[in-house]
Amino acid sequence: MSTPNLRVRPLWRDRNFAVFWAVQTTSAFGDAFALVALPLLVLQATGSVAQMGLLTGVAGAGAIATGLFAGMVVDRIDRRRLMIWCDVARAVLYGAIPVCWAIEPQVWLLYAVMACASVFSMLFQVGYVAAVPNLVDRDRIVEANSRLQTTDAIAHVAGPVLAGAVAASFGSTVAIALDAVSFAVSVAGLVSIRLRTRAVDPGEAPAWRDVRTSFVTGLRFLWASPVLRAVTMLLTVITFLSLGLLDVFIYRVRTELGHGDGAVGYLLGFAGAGTILGAALTARLRRRWGFGTCWLTSYVVCGIAVALMGVTGALAVADGAALAYGAGMALAGICSMSLRQQLTPDRLLGRVTAAFWTLHSALGPVGAVVLTALVAHFGARGPLLAVGGVFLVVVAIGLFSPIRQRDPQPAEAPPDPSGPRTATSTDVR
């Protein structure tokens, strides 16, 4: 009997991870409920699709603005406690909607809730990513992300269906109330677990200069690591192109191929199934192929799928392309997120994550506007072929970059401009 055998126990037998996994899956289902119920509530109250878009825009603007300082907060505050308070705040905010609606509907409340909730959501998401390396060993990060993202994908495929059924039977406010309950469940789970935390010096309290420099600090680290620099630059291009692709897929099937809403539903179902498949296979493929091959192969699959969507006239082929696209994007996304977690020092992980997400969140909507405008003028075939070709160009560039490495190693971290740190790592699980 050897020591290595003792280290390969299934993650679900690790109590801390199992509880974290379970409550975050519950919270993901709650998020999916809100994703459907809030727009429905706005539409029922105002009858305006523009109001629905404005609500989404308010949430997006709040998330982008929060990304500028979220990293500093995550790196300066106990991550478990931060996530707990974020979920407490979101439970209260979303819980206020059905309470208020039971008295008298107030549309302004939805905008206030979404503006505030987007701040706490961004803080939570950055803390969530930064907490995973404090939850599992470094060599289990990819496996942990694969499990978390698989159930998250399941929640976002099944959740809207369940939300629609609940909203139809009991009303949209009941679906939003269930989202609030899911945050309360998350709080209970987070309270019961422990992370690998570091002792923080009282002198490390956040300062205003940290807010000004935290975003730049994250970008500086991404730039200093050859492999993360290459991944960030190429992913910026991919994100610019990909955010609007699902809308274009829907337009292609519904308008250009002449199929009905049922066909669109199946297309989205196949794309969701692909996401689940890619997430579930990530840990196994990452171990077998290494980072470079996994990441580059993912975008080969995506590029071919996008181009195929542009040329096919068969619905079955379009569904297969959506499946392949979803799988490729999930595999690449989990691989790149896990790589950042593995290569980034714990003291910088919040700022690096926030900088990376903010960069892509800011450019993605611009790309979606450009892509859909091109499709409106020229049809979907040409733009989809062009996007598929760019995906393959990105892969070709990646083959001549540090991305091709099987197991990239950490580079030396740049000095932290916010001051010296005296933190130590302690396993308190």
Coordinates of C-alpha atoms in Angstrom, one line a residue:
M1 CA 0.0 0.0 0.0
S2 CA 1.6 3.3 -1.1
T3 CA 1.0 6.9 -0.2
P4 CA 0.0 8.0 -3.8
N5 CA -3.0 5.6 -3.6
L6 CA -4.3 7.5 -0.6
R7 CA -4.3 10.8 -2.5
V8 CA -6.6 9.7 -5.3
R9 CA -9.8 9.4 -3.2
P10 CA -12.8 10.7 -5.1
L11 CA -13.5 14.4 -4.6
W12 CA -17.0 13.7 -3.6
R13 CA -15.6 12.0 -0.5
D14 CA -14.0 15.3 0.5
R15 CA -16.6 16.8 2.8
N16 CA -15.6 20.4 2.2
F17 CA -15.7 20.0 -1.6
A18 CA -18.8 17.9 -1.6
V19 CA -20.8 20.5 0.4
F20 CA -19.4 23.4 -1.7
W21 CA -20.3 21.5 -4.9
A22 CA -23.8 20.7 -3.7
V23 CA -24.8 24.2 -2.5
Q24 CA -23.3 25.9 -5.6
T25 CA -25.3 23.6 -7.8
T26 CA -28.4 24.6 -5.9
S27 CA -27.5 28.2 -6.3
A28 CA -26.9 27.7 -10.0
F29 CA -30.4 26.4 -10.4
G30 CA -31.6 29.5 -8.5
D31 CA -29.7 31.7 -10.9
A32 CA -31.3 30.0 -13.9
F33 CA -34.7 30.6 -12.3
A34 CA -34.0 34.4 -12.0
L35 CA -32.6 34.4 -15.6
V36 CA -36.1 33.5 -16.8
A37 CA -38.3 35.0 -14.1
L38 CA -37.0 38.5 -14.0
P39 CA -37.4 39.3 -17.7
L40 CA -40.9 37.7 -17.6
L41 CA -41.8 39.9 -14.6
V42 CA -40.6 43.1 -16.4
L43 CA -42.5 42.1 -19.6
Q44 CA -45.7 41.4 -17.5
A45 CA -45.4 44.7 -15.7
T46 CA -44.4 46.9 -18.7
G47 CA -45.1 45.0 -21.9
S48 CA -41.8 46.4 -23.2
V49 CA -38.9 44.4 -24.6
A50 CA -36.8 47.6 -24.4
Q51 CA -37.3 47.5 -20.6
M52 CA -36.1 43.9 -20.6
G53 CA -33.0 44.9 -22.4
L54 CA -32.4 47.8 -20.1
L55 CA -32.6 45.5 -17.1
T56 CA -30.0 43.2 -18.6
G57 CA -27.8 46.3 -19.4
V58 CA -28.0 47.5 -15.8
A59 CA -26.8 44.1 -14.6
G60 CA -23.9 44.0 -17.1
A61 CA -22.8 47.5 -16.3
G62 CA -22.7 46.7 -12.6
A63 CA -20.7 43.6 -13.2
I64 CA -18.1 45.4 -15.3
A65 CA -17.7 48.3 -12.9
T66 CA -17.3 45.9 -10.0
G67 CA -14.6 44.0 -11.8
L68 CA -12.3 47.0 -11.5
F69 CA -12.1 46.5 -7.7
A70 CA -13.4 43.0 -7.0
G71 CA -9.9 41.5 -7.2
M72 CA -8.6 43.7 -4.5
V73 CA -11.5 42.8 -2.2
V74 CA -11.1 39.1 -2.8
D75 CA -7.4 39.2 -2.1
R76 CA -7.8 41.2 1.1
I77 CA -10.8 39.6 2.8
D78 CA -11.4 36.1 3.9
R79 CA -12.9 34.5 0.8
R80 CA -15.3 32.2 2.5
R81 CA -16.8 35.0 4.6
L82 CA -16.9 37.2 1.5
M83 CA -19.0 34.6 -0.4
I84 CA -21.2 34.1 2.6
W85 CA -22.0 37.9 2.9
C86 CA -22.5 38.1 -0.9
D87 CA -25.1 35.3 -0.7
V88 CA -26.8 36.9 2.3
A89 CA -27.1 40.1 0.4
R90 CA -28.5 38.4 -2.7
A91 CA -31.0 36.4 -0.7
V92 CA -32.3 39.6 0.8
L93 CA -32.3 41.5 -2.4
Y94 CA -34.1 38.9 -4.5
G95 CA -36.4 38.0 -1.5
A96 CA -37.5 41.7 -1.5
I97 CA -39.1 41.3 -5.0
P98 CA -41.9 38.8 -4.2
V99 CA -42.5 40.6 -0.8
C100 CA -42.9 43.9 -2.6
W101 CA -44.9 42.5 -5.4
A102 CA -47.4 41.0 -3.0
I103 CA -48.1 44.5 -1.6
E104 CA -47.8 46.6 -4.8
P105 CA -45.7 46.0 -7.9
Q106 CA -42.8 48.4 -8.3
V107 CA -40.8 48.2 -11.5
W108 CA -38.1 50.5 -10.2
L109 CA -37.3 47.9 -7.5
L110 CA -36.2 45.4 -10.2
Y111 CA -33.6 47.9 -11.5
A112 CA -32.4 48.7 -8.0
V113 CA -32.1 45.0 -7.1
M114 CA -30.3 44.1 -10.3
A115 CA -27.8 47.0 -10.0
C116 CA -27.0 46.0 -6.4
A117 CA -27.1 42.2 -7.0
S118 CA -24.7 42.5 -9.9
V119 CA -22.1 43.9 -7.6
F120 CA -22.4 41.1 -5.1
S121 CA -22.6 38.5 -8.0
M122 CA -19.3 39.7 -9.4
L123 CA -17.6 39.7 -6.0
F124 CA -19.0 36.2 -5.4
Q125 CA -17.8 34.9 -8.8
V126 CA -14.3 36.2 -8.4
G127 CA -14.2 34.9 -4.8
Y128 CA -15.6 31.5 -6.0
V129 CA -12.8 31.1 -8.6
A130 CA -10.1 32.2 -6.1
A131 CA -11.5 29.8 -3.5
V132 CA -11.2 26.6 -5.5
P133 CA -7.4 26.4 -5.0
N134 CA -8.0 26.9 -1.3
L135 CA -10.5 24.0 -1.4
V136 CA -8.6 21.2 -3.2
D137 CA -5.0 20.3 -4.0
R138 CA -3.3 21.9 -7.0
D139 CA -3.4 18.7 -8.9
R140 CA -7.1 18.3 -8.4
I141 CA -8.1 21.8 -9.6
V142 CA -9.0 20.7 -13.1
E143 CA -11.1 17.9 -11.8
A144 CA -12.8 20.1 -9.3
N145 CA -13.6 22.7 -12.0
S146 CA -14.9 20.0 -14.3
R147 CA -17.3 18.8 -11.7
L148 CA -18.5 22.3 -10.7
Q149 CA -18.9 23.4 -14.3
T150 CA -20.7 20.2 -15.3
T151 CA -23.5 20.6 -12.7
D152 CA -23.5 24.3 -13.4
A153 CA -24.2 23.5 -17.1
I154 CA -26.9 21.0 -16.2
A155 CA -28.5 23.7 -14.0
H156 CA -28.5 26.2 -16.8
V157 CA -30.0 23.7 -19.2
A158 CA -32.7 22.3 -16.9
G159 CA -33.2 25.4 -14.8
P160 CA -34.9 27.6 -17.4
V161 CA -37.3 24.7 -18.2
L162 CA -38.2 24.3 -14.5
A163 CA -38.4 28.1 -14.1
G164 CA -40.8 28.4 -17.0
A165 CA -43.0 25.7 -15.5
V166 CA -43.0 27.3 -12.0
A167 CA -43.7 30.8 -13.5
A168 CA -46.6 29.5 -15.6
S169 CA -48.1 27.6 -12.6
F170 CA -47.4 29.9 -9.7
G171 CA -46.2 33.2 -11.1
S172 CA -42.8 34.8 -11.8
T173 CA -42.4 36.1 -8.3
V174 CA -42.5 32.5 -6.9
A175 CA -39.6 31.6 -9.2
I176 CA -37.6 34.6 -8.0
A177 CA -38.4 33.6 -4.4
L178 CA -36.9 30.2 -5.1
D179 CA -33.7 32.0 -6.3
A180 CA -33.6 33.8 -2.9
V181 CA -34.0 30.5 -1.1
S182 CA -31.1 29.0 -3.2
F183 CA -28.8 31.8 -1.9
A184 CA -29.9 31.0 1.7
V185 CA -29.0 27.3 1.0
S186 CA -25.6 28.4 -0.3
V187 CA -25.0 30.4 2.9
A188 CA -25.8 27.4 5.1
G189 CA -23.4 25.3 3.1
L190 CA -20.5 27.8 3.1
V191 CA -20.9 28.3 6.9
S192 CA -20.4 24.6 7.4
I193 CA -17.1 24.3 5.4
R194 CA -13.5 25.5 5.8
L195 CA -11.0 26.6 3.2
R196 CA -7.3 26.6 3.3
T197 CA -6.9 30.2 4.5
R198 CA -4.0 32.4 5.2
A199 CA -3.4 34.6 8.2
V200 CA -3.7 38.2 7.2
D201 CA -1.7 41.0 8.9
P202 CA -3.9 43.8 10.3
G203 CA -1.7 46.1 8.3
E204 CA -3.0 44.6 5.1
A205 CA -6.4 46.3 5.3
P206 CA -7.5 47.6 1.9
A207 CA -6.4 51.1 1.0
W208 CA -7.7 53.4 -1.7
R209 CA -4.5 53.0 -3.6
D210 CA -5.2 49.3 -3.8
V211 CA -8.5 50.1 -5.6
R212 CA -6.6 52.2 -8.2
T213 CA -3.9 49.6 -8.8
S214 CA -5.7 46.3 -8.3
F215 CA -6.9 46.0 -11.9
V216 CA -3.4 47.0 -13.3
T217 CA -1.8 44.5 -10.9
G218 CA -3.9 41.7 -12.3
L219 CA -3.1 42.7 -15.9
R220 CA 0.6 43.0 -15.1
F221 CA 0.7 39.4 -13.8
L222 CA -1.2 38.1 -16.9
W223 CA 1.3 39.9 -19.1
A224 CA 4.4 38.7 -17.1
S225 CA 3.5 35.0 -17.6
P226 CA 4.3 34.0 -21.2
V227 CA 1.6 31.3 -21.4
L228 CA -1.1 33.4 -19.6
R229 CA -0.2 36.4 -21.8
A230 CA -0.7 34.3 -24.9
V231 CA -4.0 32.8 -23.6
T232 CA -5.3 36.2 -22.6
M233 CA -4.5 37.8 -26.0
L234 CA -6.0 35.0 -28.0
L235 CA -9.1 34.6 -25.8
T236 CA -9.8 38.3 -26.2
V237 CA -10.2 37.7 -29.9
I238 CA -12.3 34.6 -29.3
T239 CA -14.6 36.4 -26.8
F240 CA -15.0 39.3 -29.2
L241 CA -16.3 36.9 -31.8
S242 CA -18.2 34.3 -29.7
L243 CA -20.5 36.2 -27.4
G244 CA -23.1 36.8 -30.2
L245 CA -22.7 33.4 -31.9
L246 CA -25.6 31.7 -30.1
D247 CA -27.9 34.5 -31.3
V248 CA -26.6 34.0 -34.8
F249 CA -27.2 30.3 -34.6
I250 CA -30.8 30.9 -33.6
Y251 CA -31.2 33.4 -36.5
R252 CA -29.7 30.9 -38.9
V253 CA -32.1 28.1 -37.9
R254 CA -35.2 30.3 -37.4
T255 CA -35.0 32.8 -40.3
E256 CA -32.6 31.5 -43.0
L257 CA -33.4 27.8 -42.7
G258 CA -37.1 28.5 -42.0
H259 CA -37.7 26.2 -39.0
G260 CA -40.0 27.0 -36.1
D261 CA -39.5 27.8 -32.5
G262 CA -39.4 24.1 -31.7
A263 CA -36.3 23.6 -33.8
V264 CA -34.7 26.6 -32.0
G265 CA -35.5 24.9 -28.7
Y266 CA -33.8 21.7 -29.9
L267 CA -30.8 23.7 -31.1
L268 CA -30.4 25.3 -27.7
G269 CA -30.8 21.9 -26.1
F270 CA -28.0 20.4 -28.1
A271 CA -25.8 23.4 -27.4
G272 CA -26.5 22.9 -23.6
A273 CA -25.9 19.2 -23.9
G274 CA -22.5 19.9 -25.6
T275 CA -21.6 22.2 -22.7
I276 CA -22.4 19.4 -20.2
L277 CA -20.4 16.9 -22.2
G278 CA -17.4 19.1 -22.6
A279 CA -17.3 20.0 -18.9
A280 CA -17.7 16.3 -17.9
L281 CA -14.8 15.2 -20.1
T282 CA -12.4 18.0 -19.2
A283 CA -10.6 16.4 -16.3
R284 CA -10.0 13.1 -18.2
L285 CA -8.8 14.9 -21.4
R286 CA -6.6 17.3 -19.6
R287 CA -4.8 14.5 -17.9
R288 CA -4.4 12.5 -21.1
W289 CA -3.5 15.3 -23.5
G290 CA -2.1 18.1 -21.4
F291 CA -3.1 21.8 -21.5
G292 CA -1.9 22.8 -24.9
T293 CA -3.5 20.0 -26.9
C294 CA -6.8 20.3 -25.0
W295 CA -7.0 24.1 -25.5
L296 CA -6.0 24.1 -29.1
T297 CA -8.1 21.1 -30.1
S298 CA -11.2 22.7 -28.4
Y299 CA -11.0 25.7 -30.7
V300 CA -10.4 23.5 -33.8
V301 CA -13.7 21.8 -32.9
C302 CA -15.4 25.2 -32.4
G303 CA -14.1 26.7 -35.6
I304 CA -15.3 23.7 -37.7
A305 CA -18.7 23.8 -35.9
V306 CA -19.2 27.5 -36.6
A307 CA -18.2 27.2 -40.2
L308 CA -20.5 24.1 -40.6
M309 CA -23.4 26.1 -39.2
G310 CA -22.8 28.6 -41.9
V311 CA -22.9 26.2 -44.8
T312 CA -25.3 23.5 -43.8
G313 CA -29.0 23.5 -44.8
A314 CA -29.8 20.4 -42.7
L315 CA -31.3 20.9 -39.2
A316 CA -29.6 17.7 -37.9
V317 CA -26.2 18.9 -39.0
A318 CA -26.9 22.3 -37.4
D319 CA -27.8 20.6 -34.1
G320 CA -24.6 18.5 -34.3
A321 CA -22.6 21.7 -34.9
A322 CA -24.3 23.3 -31.8
L323 CA -23.4 20.3 -29.8
A324 CA -19.8 20.3 -30.9
Y325 CA -19.5 24.1 -30.3
G326 CA -20.9 23.8 -26.8
A327 CA -18.5 21.0 -25.9
G328 CA -15.4 22.8 -27.3
M329 CA -16.2 26.1 -25.6
A330 CA -16.7 24.3 -22.2
L331 CA -13.5 22.3 -22.5
A332 CA -11.4 25.3 -23.5
G333 CA -13.0 27.5 -20.8
I334 CA -12.4 25.1 -17.9
C335 CA -8.8 24.5 -19.1
S336 CA -7.9 28.2 -19.2
M337 CA -9.6 28.9 -15.9
S338 CA -7.8 26.0 -14.2
L339 CA -4.5 27.1 -15.7
R340 CA -4.9 30.6 -14.2
Q341 CA -5.7 29.1 -10.8
Q342 CA -2.7 26.8 -11.0
L343 CA -0.2 29.4 -12.1
T344 CA -1.3 32.5 -10.1
P345 CA 0.0 33.0 -6.5
D346 CA -2.9 32.9 -4.0
R347 CA -2.2 36.5 -3.0
L348 CA -2.9 37.7 -6.5
L349 CA -5.6 35.3 -7.7
G350 CA -8.5 37.6 -7.0
R351 CA -7.0 40.5 -8.9
V352 CA -5.9 38.3 -11.8
T353 CA -9.3 36.7 -12.1
A354 CA -11.1 40.1 -11.9
A355 CA -8.8 41.7 -14.5
F356 CA -9.2 38.7 -16.9
W357 CA -13.0 38.7 -16.6
T358 CA -13.4 42.4 -16.8
L359 CA -11.3 42.6 -20.0
H360 CA -13.4 40.0 -21.7
S361 CA -16.7 41.2 -20.4
A362 CA -16.0 44.7 -21.7
L363 CA -15.1 43.5 -25.3
G364 CA -17.6 40.7 -25.7
P365 CA -20.7 42.9 -26.1
V366 CA -18.9 45.0 -28.7
G367 CA -18.2 41.9 -30.7
A368 CA -21.8 40.7 -30.4
V369 CA -23.0 44.0 -31.8
V370 CA -20.6 43.9 -34.7
L371 CA -21.3 40.3 -35.6
T372 CA -25.1 40.6 -35.5
A373 CA -24.9 43.8 -37.6
L374 CA -22.8 42.0 -40.2
V375 CA -25.3 39.1 -40.2
A376 CA -28.2 41.6 -40.6
H377 CA -26.5 43.1 -43.7
F378 CA -25.0 40.0 -45.3
G379 CA -26.8 37.0 -43.9
A380 CA -25.3 34.4 -41.6
R381 CA -23.3 32.3 -44.0
G382 CA -20.4 34.7 -44.7
P383 CA -19.9 35.9 -41.1
L384 CA -20.1 32.4 -39.7
L385 CA -17.5 31.1 -42.2
A386 CA -15.2 34.1 -41.3
V387 CA -15.6 33.5 -37.6
G388 CA -14.8 29.8 -38.1
G389 CA -11.7 30.7 -40.0
V390 CA -10.6 33.1 -37.3
F391 CA -10.9 30.4 -34.7
L392 CA -8.6 28.2 -36.8
V393 CA -6.1 31.2 -37.2
V394 CA -6.1 31.5 -33.4
V395 CA -5.2 27.8 -33.1
A396 CA -2.4 28.3 -35.7
I397 CA -1.0 31.2 -33.7
G398 CA -1.3 29.2 -30.5
L399 CA 0.8 26.4 -32.0
F400 CA 3.8 28.8 -32.2
S401 CA 3.2 30.2 -28.6
P402 CA 3.8 28.9 -25.1
I403 CA 0.2 27.7 -25.2
R404 CA 1.4 24.5 -26.9
Q405 CA 3.0 23.3 -23.6
R406 CA 1.6 20.2 -22.0
D407 CA 2.1 21.4 -18.4
P408 CA 2.9 25.1 -18.2
Q409 CA 4.8 26.1 -15.1
P410 CA 4.4 29.2 -13.0
A411 CA 6.5 32.2 -13.8
E412 CA 7.9 34.4 -11.0
A413 CA 5.2 36.8 -9.8
P414 CA 5.9 40.5 -10.1
P415 CA 6.1 42.5 -6.9
D416 CA 2.8 43.4 -5.3
P417 CA 2.5 47.3 -5.4
S418 CA 0.0 47.3 -2.6
G419 CA 2.8 46.5 -0.1
P420 CA 4.6 43.5 1.4
R421 CA 2.7 40.6 2.6
T422 CA 3.3 38.4 5.6
A423 CA 0.6 35.9 5.0
T424 CA 1.1 32.2 5.6
S425 CA -0.8 29.3 4.2
T426 CA -2.6 27.0 6.7
D427 CA -4.6 24.0 6.0
V428 CA -7.6 24.1 8.4
R429 CA -9.8 21.6 6.6

